[in-house]
CSV table of C-alpha atoms in Angstrom, one decimal:
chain,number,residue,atom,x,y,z
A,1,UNK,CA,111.7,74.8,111.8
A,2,UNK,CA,108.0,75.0,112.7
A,3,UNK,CA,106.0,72.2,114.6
A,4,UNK,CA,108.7,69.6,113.8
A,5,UNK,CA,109.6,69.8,110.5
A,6,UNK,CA,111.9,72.2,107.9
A,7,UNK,CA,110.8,74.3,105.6
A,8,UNK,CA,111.6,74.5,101.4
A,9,UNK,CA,111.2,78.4,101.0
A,10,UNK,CA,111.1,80.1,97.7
A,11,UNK,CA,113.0,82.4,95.9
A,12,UNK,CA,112.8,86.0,96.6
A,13,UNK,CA,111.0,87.9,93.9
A,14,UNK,CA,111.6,88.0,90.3
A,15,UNK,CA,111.9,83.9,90.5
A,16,UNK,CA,114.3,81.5,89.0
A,17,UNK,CA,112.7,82.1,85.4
A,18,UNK,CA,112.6,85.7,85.7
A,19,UNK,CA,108.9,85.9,85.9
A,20,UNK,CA,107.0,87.1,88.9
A,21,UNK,CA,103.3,86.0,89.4
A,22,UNK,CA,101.5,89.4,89.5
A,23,UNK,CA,97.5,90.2,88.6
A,24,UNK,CA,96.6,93.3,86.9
A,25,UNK,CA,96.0,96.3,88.9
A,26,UNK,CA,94.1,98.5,86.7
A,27,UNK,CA,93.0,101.4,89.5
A,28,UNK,CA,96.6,101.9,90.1
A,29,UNK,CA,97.4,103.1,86.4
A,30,UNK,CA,94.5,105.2,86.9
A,31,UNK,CA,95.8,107.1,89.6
A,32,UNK,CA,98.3,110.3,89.2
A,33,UNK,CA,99.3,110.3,92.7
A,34,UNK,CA,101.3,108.0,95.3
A,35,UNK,CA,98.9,106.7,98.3
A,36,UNK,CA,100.0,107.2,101.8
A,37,UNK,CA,99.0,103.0,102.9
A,38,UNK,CA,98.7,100.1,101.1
A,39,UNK,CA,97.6,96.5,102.9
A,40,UNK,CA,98.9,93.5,100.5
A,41,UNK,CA,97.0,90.4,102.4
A,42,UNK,CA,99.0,87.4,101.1
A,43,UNK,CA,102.0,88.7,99.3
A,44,UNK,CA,103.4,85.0,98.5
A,45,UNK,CA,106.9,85.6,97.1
A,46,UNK,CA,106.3,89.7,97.0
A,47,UNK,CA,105.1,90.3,93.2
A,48,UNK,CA,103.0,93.3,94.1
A,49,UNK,CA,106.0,95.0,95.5
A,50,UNK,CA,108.6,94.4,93.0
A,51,UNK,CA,105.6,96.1,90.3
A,52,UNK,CA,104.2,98.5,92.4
A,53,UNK,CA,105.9,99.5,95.4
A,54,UNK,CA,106.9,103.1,94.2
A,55,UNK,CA,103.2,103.7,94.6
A,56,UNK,CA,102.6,104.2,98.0
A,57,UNK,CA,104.5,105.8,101.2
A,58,UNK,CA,103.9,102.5,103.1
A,59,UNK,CA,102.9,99.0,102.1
A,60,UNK,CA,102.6,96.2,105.0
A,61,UNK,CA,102.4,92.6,104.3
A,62,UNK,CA,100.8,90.5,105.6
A,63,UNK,CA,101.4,86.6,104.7
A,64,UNK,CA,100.3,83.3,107.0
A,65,UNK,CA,102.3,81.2,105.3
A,66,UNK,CA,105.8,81.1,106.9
A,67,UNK,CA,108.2,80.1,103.8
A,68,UNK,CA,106.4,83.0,102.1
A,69,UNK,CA,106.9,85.5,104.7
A,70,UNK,CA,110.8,85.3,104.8
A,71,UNK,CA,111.0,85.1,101.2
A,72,UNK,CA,108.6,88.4,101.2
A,73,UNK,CA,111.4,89.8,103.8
A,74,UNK,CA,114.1,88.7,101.3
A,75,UNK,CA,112.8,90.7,98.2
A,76,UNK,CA,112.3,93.9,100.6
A,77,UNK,CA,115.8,93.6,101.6
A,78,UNK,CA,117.3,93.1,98.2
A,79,UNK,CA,115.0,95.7,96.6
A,80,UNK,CA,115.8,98.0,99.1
A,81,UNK,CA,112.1,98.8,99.7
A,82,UNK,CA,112.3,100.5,103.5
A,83,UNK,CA,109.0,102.1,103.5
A,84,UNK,CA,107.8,98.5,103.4
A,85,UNK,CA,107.3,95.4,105.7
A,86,UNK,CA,105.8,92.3,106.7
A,87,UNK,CA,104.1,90.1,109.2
A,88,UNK,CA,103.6,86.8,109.8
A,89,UNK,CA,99.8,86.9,110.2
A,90,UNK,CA,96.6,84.9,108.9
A,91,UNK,CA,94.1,87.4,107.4
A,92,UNK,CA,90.8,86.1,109.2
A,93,UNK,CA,87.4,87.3,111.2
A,94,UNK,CA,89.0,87.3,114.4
A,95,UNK,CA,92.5,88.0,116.2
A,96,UNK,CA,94.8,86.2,118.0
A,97,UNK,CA,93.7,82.7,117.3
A,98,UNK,CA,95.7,79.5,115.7
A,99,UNK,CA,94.4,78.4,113.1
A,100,UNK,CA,96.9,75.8,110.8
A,101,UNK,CA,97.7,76.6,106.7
A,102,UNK,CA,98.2,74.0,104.6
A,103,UNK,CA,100.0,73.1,101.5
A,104,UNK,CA,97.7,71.6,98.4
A,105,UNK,CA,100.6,71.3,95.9
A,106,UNK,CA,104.1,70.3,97.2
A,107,UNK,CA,105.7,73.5,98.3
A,108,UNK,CA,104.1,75.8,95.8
A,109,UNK,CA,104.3,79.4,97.5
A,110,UNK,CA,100.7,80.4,96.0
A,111,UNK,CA,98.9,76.9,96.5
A,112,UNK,CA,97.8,77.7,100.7
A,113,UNK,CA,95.4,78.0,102.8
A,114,UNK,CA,94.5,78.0,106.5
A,115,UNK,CA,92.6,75.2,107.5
A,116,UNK,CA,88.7,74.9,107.8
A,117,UNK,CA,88.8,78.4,107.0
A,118,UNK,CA,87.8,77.8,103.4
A,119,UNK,CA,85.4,75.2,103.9
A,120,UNK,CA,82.0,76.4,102.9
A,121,UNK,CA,79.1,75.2,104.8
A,122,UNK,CA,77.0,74.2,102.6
A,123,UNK,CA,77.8,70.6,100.3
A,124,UNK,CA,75.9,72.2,96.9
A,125,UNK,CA,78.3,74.9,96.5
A,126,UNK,CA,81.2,72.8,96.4
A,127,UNK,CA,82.5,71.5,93.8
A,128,UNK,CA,84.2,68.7,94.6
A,129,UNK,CA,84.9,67.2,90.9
A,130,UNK,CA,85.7,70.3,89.3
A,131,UNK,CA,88.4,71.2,91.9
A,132,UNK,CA,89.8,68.3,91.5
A,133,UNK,CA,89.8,68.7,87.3
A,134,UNK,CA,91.6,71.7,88.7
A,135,UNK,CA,94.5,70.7,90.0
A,136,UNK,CA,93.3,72.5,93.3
A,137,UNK,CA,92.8,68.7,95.7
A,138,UNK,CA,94.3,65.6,93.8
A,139,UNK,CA,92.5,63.4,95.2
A,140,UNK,CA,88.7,61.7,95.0
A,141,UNK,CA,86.9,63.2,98.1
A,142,UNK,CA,83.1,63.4,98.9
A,143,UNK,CA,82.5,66.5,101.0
A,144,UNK,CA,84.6,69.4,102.6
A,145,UNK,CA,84.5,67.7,105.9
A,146,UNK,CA,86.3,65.0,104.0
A,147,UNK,CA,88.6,67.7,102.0
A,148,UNK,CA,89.5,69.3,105.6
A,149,UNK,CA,90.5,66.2,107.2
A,150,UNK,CA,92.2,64.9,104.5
A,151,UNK,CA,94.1,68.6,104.1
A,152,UNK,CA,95.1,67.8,108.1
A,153,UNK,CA,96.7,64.4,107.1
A,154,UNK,CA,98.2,64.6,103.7
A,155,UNK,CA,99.5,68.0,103.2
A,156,UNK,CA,102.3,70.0,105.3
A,157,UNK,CA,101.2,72.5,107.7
A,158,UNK,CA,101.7,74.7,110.5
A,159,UNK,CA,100.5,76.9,113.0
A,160,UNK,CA,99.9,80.1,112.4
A,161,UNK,CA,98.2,83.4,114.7
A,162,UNK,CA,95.0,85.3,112.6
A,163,UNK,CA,93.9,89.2,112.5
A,164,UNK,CA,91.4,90.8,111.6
A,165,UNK,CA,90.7,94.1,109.7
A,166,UNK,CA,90.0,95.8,112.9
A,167,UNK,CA,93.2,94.2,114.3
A,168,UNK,CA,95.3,95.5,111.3
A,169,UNK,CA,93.9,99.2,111.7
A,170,UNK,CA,94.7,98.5,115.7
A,171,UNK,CA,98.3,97.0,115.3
A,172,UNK,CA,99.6,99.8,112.1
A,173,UNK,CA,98.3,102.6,113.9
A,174,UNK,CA,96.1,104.0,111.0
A,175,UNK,CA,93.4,105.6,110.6
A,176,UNK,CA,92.8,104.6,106.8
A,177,UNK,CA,93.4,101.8,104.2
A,178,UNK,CA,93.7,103.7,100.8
A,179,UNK,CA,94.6,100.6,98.9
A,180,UNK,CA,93.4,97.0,100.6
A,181,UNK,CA,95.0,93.9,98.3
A,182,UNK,CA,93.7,90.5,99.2
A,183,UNK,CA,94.7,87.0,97.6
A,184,UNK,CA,94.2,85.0,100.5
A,185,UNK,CA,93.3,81.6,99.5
A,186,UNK,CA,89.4,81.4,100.4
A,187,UNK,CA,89.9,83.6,103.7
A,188,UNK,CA,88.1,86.7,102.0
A,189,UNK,CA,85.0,85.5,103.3
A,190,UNK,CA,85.5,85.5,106.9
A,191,UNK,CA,87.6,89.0,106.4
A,192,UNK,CA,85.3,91.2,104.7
A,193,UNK,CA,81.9,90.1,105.4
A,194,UNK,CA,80.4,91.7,107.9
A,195,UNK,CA,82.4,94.3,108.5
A,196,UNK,CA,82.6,97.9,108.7
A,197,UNK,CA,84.5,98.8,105.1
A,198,UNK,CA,83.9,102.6,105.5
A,199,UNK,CA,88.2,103.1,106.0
A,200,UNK,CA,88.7,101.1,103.0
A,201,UNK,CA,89.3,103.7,99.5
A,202,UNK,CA,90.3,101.0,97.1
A,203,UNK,CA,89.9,97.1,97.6
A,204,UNK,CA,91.8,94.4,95.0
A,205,UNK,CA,90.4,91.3,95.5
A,206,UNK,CA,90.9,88.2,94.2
A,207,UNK,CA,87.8,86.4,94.7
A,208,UNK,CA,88.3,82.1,95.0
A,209,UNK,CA,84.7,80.5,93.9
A,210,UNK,CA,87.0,77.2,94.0
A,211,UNK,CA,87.7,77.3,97.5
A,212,UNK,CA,84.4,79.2,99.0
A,213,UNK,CA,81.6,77.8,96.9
A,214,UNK,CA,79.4,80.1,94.6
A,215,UNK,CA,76.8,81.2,97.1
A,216,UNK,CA,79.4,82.6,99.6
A,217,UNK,CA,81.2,84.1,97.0
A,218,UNK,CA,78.3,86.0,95.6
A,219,UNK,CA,77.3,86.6,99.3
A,220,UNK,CA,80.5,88.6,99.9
A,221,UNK,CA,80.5,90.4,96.7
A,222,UNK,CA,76.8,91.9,97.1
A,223,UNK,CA,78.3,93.0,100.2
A,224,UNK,CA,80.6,94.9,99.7
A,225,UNK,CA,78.6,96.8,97.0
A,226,UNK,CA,76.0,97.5,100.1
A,227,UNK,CA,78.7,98.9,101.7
A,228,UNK,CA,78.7,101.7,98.8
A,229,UNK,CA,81.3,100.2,96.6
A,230,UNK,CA,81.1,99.8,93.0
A,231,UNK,CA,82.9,97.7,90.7
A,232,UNK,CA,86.4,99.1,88.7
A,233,UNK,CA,87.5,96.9,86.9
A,234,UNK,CA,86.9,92.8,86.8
A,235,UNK,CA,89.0,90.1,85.5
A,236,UNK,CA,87.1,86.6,85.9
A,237,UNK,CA,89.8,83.3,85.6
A,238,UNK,CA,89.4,80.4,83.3
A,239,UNK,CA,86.9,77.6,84.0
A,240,UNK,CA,84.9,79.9,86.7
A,241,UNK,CA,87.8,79.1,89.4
A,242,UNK,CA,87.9,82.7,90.8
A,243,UNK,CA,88.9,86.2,89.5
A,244,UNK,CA,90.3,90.0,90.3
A,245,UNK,CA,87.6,92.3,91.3
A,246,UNK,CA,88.3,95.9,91.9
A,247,UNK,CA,86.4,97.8,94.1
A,248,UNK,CA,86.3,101.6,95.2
A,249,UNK,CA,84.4,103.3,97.8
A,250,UNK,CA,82.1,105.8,96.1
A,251,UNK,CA,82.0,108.2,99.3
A,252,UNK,CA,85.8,108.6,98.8
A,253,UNK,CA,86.7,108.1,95.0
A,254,UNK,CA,85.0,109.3,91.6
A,255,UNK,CA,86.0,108.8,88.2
A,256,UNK,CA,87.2,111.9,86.5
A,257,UNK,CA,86.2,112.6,82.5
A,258,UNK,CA,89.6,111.3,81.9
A,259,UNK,CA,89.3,107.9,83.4
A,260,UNK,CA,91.6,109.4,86.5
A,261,UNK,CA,90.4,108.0,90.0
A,262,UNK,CA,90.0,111.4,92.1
A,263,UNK,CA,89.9,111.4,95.6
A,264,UNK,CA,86.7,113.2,97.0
């Protein structure tokens, strides 16, 4: 129990149906080696695990949404995965604040979000009709002032602390990210942009035009190419909502004549 109320948690990884929600990781089929760290920012129900965690010495989770993180415990435990672990962290631009994350469809363990975090600043790159088309807000809303305060009273929250890239480099100890996963619900934004990406080999992101608006989105994505990143592979989602963007770090990686990803 959390600021008053129980939680519904979900079941551990594979699900009821035998299906676990995973995105395509091309880069990783590309590579002949394991990778000594692995970050997965927002590991839900723990998917990426279950499919990949025989790829690296050491994968750390990191997952703000409560229900999600003991359910991400749960399918380490069962799987017996001991070079892996979690932490019940927001993935944001700063550490150490409280920042609440939200629910936008009844319980579902990959429909969150922290709060305000999401909400772009400017009205024209929201679209407020076609998220709600979506699925994503189910009800009629005129601007993301409106969406935030309306996310406050409708849906279930709670509080949760942030970090930041800097913080997770500071709090694991490392020196290097060789493989950076993000799905975080809108919070790529404020977690990438901006900062310094040089310790990064290999970033998966799942990119949410939905949630930031189109100008931030293509904001963060020119930067991270600035940074001297070029794109792998790309998987854009139906209806423009958001896709998969691979991304690897140019002084650190080439492409062999194979197709291989070679470590400089």
């Amino acid at each position: 129990m959390i600021d008053g109320f129980t939680f519904k948690f979900s079941t551990p990884a594979p699900m009821k149906d035998g299906k676990v929600k995973i995105d395509p990781h091309p880069a990783l089929d590309a590579i002949d080696k394991k990778l000594p760290v692995c970050i997965d920012l927002g590991s839900a129900v723990g998917g990426f695990l279950l499919h990949h965690a025989d790829k690296f010495d050491r994968i750390y989770c990191v997952e703000a949404n409560f229900p999600n993180f003991i359910t991400t415990l749960k399918t380490i435990e069962e799987n017996n995965f001991n070079h892996c672990t979690a932490f019940n962290l927001a993935a944001c631009s700063k550490n150490g604040k409280i920042r609440k994350i939200s629910w936008f469809d009844d319980w579902d363990p990959y429909s969150n979000s922290i709060v305000g975090e999401h909400i772009p600043a400017r009205i024209d790159d929201f679209n407020l009709k076609n998220m709600n088309k979506l699925g994503v807000l189910r009800y009629e809303v005129e601007s993301p002032e409106e969406i935030a305060n309306l996310i406050k009273s409708k849906s279930v929250s709670h509080s949760v602390l942030t970090i930041s890239l800097e913080g997770i480099f500071e709090l694991l100890n490392i020196d290097r990210i060789n493989y950076l996963k993000l799905d975080i619900e809108g919070s790529e934004f404020n977690f990438l942009h901006k900062k310094d990406l040089s310790r990064v080999d290999i970033i998966s992101l799942e990119i949410h035009y939905d949630l930031l608006g189109e100008s931030p989105s293509k904001q963060l994505l020119k930067y991270i190419k600035r940074c001297d990143f070029s794109i792998y592979h790309e998987l854009m989602g139906k209806r423009k909502r958001g896709g998969l963007i691979t991304f690897i770090n140019n002084k650190r990686i080439k492409i062999s004549d194979l197709g291989k990803l070679v470590w400089i």
